[in-house]
XYZ file of N, CA and C in Angstrom:
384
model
N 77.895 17.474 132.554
C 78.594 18.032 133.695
C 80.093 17.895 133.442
N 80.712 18.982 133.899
C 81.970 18.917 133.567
C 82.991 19.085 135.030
N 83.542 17.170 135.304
C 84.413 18.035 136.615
C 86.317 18.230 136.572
N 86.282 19.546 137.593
C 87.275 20.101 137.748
C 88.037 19.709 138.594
N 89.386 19.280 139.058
C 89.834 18.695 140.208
C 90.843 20.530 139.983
N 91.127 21.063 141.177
C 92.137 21.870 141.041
C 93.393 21.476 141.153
N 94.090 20.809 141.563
C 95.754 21.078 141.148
C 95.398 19.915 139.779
N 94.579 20.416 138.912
C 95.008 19.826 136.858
C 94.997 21.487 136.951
N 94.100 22.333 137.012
C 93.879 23.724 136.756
C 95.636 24.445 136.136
N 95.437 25.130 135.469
C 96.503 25.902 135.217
C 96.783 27.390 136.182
N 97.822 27.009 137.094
C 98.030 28.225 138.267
C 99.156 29.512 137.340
N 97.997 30.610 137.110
C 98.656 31.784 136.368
C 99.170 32.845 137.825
N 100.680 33.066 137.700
C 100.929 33.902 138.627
C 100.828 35.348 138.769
N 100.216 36.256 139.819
C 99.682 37.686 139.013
C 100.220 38.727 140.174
N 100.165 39.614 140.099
C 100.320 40.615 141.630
C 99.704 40.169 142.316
N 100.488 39.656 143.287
C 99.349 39.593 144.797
C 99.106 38.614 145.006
N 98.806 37.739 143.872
C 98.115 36.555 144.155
C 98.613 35.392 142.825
N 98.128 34.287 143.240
C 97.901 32.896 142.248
C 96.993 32.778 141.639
N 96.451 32.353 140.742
C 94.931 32.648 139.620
C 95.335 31.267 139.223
N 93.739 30.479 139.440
C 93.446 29.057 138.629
C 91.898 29.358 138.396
N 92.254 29.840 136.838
C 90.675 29.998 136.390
C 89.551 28.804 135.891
N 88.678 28.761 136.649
C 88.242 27.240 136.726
C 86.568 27.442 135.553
N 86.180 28.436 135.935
C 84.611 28.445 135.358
C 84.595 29.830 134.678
N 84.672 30.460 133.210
C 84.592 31.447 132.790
C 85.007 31.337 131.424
N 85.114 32.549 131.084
C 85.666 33.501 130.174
C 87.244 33.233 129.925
N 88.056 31.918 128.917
C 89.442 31.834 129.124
C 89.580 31.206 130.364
N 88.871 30.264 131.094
C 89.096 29.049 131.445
C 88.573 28.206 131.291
N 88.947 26.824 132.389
C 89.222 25.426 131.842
C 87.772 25.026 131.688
N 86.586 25.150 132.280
C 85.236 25.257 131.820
C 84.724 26.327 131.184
N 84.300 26.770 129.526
C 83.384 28.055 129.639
C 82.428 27.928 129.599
N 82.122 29.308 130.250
C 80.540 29.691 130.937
C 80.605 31.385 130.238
N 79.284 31.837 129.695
C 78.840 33.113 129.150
C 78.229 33.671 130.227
N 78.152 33.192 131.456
C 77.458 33.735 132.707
C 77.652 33.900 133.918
N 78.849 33.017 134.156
C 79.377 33.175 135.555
C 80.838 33.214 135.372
N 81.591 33.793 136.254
C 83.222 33.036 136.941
C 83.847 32.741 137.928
N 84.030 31.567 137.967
C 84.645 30.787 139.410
C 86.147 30.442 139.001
N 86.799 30.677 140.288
C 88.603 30.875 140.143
C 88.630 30.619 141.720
N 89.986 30.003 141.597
C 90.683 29.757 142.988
C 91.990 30.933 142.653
N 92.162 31.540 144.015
C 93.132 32.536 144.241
C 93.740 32.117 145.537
N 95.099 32.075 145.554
C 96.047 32.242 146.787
C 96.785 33.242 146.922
N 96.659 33.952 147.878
C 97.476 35.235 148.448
C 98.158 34.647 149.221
N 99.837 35.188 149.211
C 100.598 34.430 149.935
C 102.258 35.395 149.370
N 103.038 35.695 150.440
C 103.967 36.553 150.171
C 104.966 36.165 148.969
N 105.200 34.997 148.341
C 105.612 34.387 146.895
C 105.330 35.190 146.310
N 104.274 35.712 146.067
C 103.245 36.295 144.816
C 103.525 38.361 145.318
N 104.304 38.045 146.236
C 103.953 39.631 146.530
C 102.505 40.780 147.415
N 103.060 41.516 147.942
C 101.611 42.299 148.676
C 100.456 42.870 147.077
N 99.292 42.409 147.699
C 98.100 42.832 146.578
C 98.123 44.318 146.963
N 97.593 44.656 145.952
C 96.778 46.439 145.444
C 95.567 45.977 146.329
N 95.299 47.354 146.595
C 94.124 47.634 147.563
C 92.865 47.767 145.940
N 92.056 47.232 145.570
C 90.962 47.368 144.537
C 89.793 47.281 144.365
N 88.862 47.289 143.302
C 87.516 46.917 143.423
C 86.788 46.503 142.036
N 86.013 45.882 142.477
C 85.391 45.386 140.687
C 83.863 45.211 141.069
N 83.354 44.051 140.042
C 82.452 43.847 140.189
C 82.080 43.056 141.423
N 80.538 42.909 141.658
C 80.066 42.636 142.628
C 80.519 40.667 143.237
N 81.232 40.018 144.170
C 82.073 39.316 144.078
C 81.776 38.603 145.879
N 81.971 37.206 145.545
C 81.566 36.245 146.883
C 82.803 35.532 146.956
N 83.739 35.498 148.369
C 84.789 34.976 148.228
C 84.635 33.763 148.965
N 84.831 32.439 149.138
C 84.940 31.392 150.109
C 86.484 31.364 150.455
N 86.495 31.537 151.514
C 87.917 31.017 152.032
C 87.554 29.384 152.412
N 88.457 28.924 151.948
C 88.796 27.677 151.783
C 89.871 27.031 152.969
N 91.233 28.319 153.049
C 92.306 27.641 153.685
C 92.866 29.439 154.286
N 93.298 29.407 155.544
C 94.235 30.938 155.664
C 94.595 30.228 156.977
N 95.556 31.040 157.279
C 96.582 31.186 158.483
C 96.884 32.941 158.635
N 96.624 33.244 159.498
C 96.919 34.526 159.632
C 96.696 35.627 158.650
N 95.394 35.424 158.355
C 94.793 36.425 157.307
C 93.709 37.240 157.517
N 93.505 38.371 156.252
C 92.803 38.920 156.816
C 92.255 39.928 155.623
N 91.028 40.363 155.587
C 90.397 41.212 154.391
C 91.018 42.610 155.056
N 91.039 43.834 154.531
C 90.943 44.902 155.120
C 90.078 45.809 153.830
N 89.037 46.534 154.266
C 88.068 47.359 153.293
C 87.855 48.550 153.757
N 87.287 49.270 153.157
C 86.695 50.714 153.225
C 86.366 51.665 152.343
N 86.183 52.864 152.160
C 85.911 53.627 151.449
C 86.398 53.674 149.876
N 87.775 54.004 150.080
C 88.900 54.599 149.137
C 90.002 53.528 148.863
N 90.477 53.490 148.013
C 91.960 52.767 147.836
C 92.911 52.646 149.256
N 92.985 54.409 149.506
C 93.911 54.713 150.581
C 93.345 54.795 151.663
N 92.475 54.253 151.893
C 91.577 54.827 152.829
C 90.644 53.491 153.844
N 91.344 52.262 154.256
C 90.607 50.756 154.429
C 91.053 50.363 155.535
N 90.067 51.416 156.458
C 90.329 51.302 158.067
C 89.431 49.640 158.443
N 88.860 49.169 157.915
C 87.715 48.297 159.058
C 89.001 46.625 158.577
N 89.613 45.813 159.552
C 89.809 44.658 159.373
C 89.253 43.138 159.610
N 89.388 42.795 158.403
C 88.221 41.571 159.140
C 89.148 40.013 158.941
N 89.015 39.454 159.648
C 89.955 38.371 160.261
C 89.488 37.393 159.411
N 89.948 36.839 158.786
C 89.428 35.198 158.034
C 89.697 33.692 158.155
N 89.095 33.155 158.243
C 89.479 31.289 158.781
C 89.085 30.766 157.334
N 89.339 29.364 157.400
C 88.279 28.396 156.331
C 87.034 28.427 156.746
N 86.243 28.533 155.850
C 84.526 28.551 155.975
C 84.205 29.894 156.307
N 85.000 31.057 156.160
C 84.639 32.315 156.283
C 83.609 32.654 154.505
N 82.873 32.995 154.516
C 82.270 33.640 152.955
C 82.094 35.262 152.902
N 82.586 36.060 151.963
C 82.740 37.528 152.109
C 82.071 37.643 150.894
N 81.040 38.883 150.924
C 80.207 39.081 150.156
C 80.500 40.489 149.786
N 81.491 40.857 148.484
C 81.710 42.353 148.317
C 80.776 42.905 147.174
N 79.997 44.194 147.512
C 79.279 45.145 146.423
C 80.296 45.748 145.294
N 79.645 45.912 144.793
C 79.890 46.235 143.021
C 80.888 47.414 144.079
N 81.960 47.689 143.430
C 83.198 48.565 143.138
C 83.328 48.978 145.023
N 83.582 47.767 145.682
C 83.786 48.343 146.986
C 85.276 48.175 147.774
N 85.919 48.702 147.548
C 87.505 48.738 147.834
C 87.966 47.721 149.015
N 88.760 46.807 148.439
C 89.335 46.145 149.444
C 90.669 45.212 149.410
N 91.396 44.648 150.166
C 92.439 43.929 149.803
C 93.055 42.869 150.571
N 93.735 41.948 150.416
C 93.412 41.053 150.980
C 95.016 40.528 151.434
N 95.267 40.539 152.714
C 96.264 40.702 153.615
C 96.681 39.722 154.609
N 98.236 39.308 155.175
C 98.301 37.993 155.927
C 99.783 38.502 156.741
N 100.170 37.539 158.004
C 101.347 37.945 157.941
C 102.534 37.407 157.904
N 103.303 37.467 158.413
C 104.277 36.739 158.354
C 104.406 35.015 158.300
N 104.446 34.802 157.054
C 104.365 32.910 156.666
C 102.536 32.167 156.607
N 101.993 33.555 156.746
C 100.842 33.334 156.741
C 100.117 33.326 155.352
N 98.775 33.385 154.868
C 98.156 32.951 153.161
C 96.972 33.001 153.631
N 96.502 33.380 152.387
C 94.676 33.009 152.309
C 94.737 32.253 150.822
N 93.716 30.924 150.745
C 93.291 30.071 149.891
C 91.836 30.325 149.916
N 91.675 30.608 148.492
C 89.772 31.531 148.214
C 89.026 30.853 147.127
N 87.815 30.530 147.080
C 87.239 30.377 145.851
C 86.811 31.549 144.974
N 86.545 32.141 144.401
C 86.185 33.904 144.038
C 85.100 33.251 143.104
N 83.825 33.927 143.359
C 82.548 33.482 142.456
C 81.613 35.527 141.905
N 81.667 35.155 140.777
C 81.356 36.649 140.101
C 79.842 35.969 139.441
N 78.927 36.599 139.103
C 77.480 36.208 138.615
C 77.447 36.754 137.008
N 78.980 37.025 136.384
C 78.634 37.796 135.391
C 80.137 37.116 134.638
N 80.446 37.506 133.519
C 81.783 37.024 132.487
C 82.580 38.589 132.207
N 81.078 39.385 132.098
C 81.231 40.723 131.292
C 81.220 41.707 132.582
N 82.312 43.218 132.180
C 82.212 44.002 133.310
C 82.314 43.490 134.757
N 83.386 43.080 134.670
C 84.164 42.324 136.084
C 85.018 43.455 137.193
N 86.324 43.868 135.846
C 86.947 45.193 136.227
C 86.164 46.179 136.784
N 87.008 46.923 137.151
C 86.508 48.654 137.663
C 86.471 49.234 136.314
N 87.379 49.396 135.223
C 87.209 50.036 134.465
C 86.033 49.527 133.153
N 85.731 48.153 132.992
C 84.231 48.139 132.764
C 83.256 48.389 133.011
N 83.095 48.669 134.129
C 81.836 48.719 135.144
C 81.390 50.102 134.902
N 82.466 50.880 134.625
C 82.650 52.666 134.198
C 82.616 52.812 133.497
N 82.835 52.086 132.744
C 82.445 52.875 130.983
C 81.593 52.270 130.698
N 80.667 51.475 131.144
C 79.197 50.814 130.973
C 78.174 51.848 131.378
N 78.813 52.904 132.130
C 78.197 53.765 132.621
C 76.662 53.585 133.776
């Protein structure tokens, strides 16, 4: 067994968000089968892209004034859904969404994927 405390994790800064890749592919545990990462959204890091990937379970952990917003299309993510700690969001393979707060507000997430391979949108598509 291998344990992880997160603040040893290495926090990579990205659009949108904070990335501490904990269980995967090029992080601090590897695994050929799963990936687990802590993500913070938080205005530091800038507003996220509205996106979609593979099929994906988020734990909120920590938020203040946050909030998923999803729907159809990129441009197109009428339904909002409000998030606390102990909220769990369960998104389908390539289902558009993004993840939003407001003023001095953040979301703190665990992000759990069942796969290493074909994560992206653009894997998932040319896997056909």
């Amino acid at each position: 067994m291998k344990v992880l405390q997160r603040d040893e994790l290495i926090q990579e800064p990205l659009p949108g968000r904070v990335l501490q890749r904990a269980i995967g592919r090029d992080s601090a545990s590897a695994s050929g089968k799963m990936t687990v990462s802590f993500c913070r959204y938080a205005a530091e890091s800038g507003p996220m892209e509205p996106h979609h990937h593979a099929e994906e379970t988020v734990v909120i952990l920590d938020a203040r004034d946050g909030w998923i917003r999803k729907g159809p299309a990129k441009d197109d993510l009428p339904e909002k859904v409000p998030v606390t700690a102990g909220t769990i969001l369960h998104f389908a393979e390539l289902e558009w969404h993004v993840f939003e707060y407001g003023p001095g507000g953040f979301i703190d997430a665990c992000c759990i994927y069942g796969q290493v391979d074909n994560i992206r949108p653009e894997d998932i598509v040319a896997r056909g």
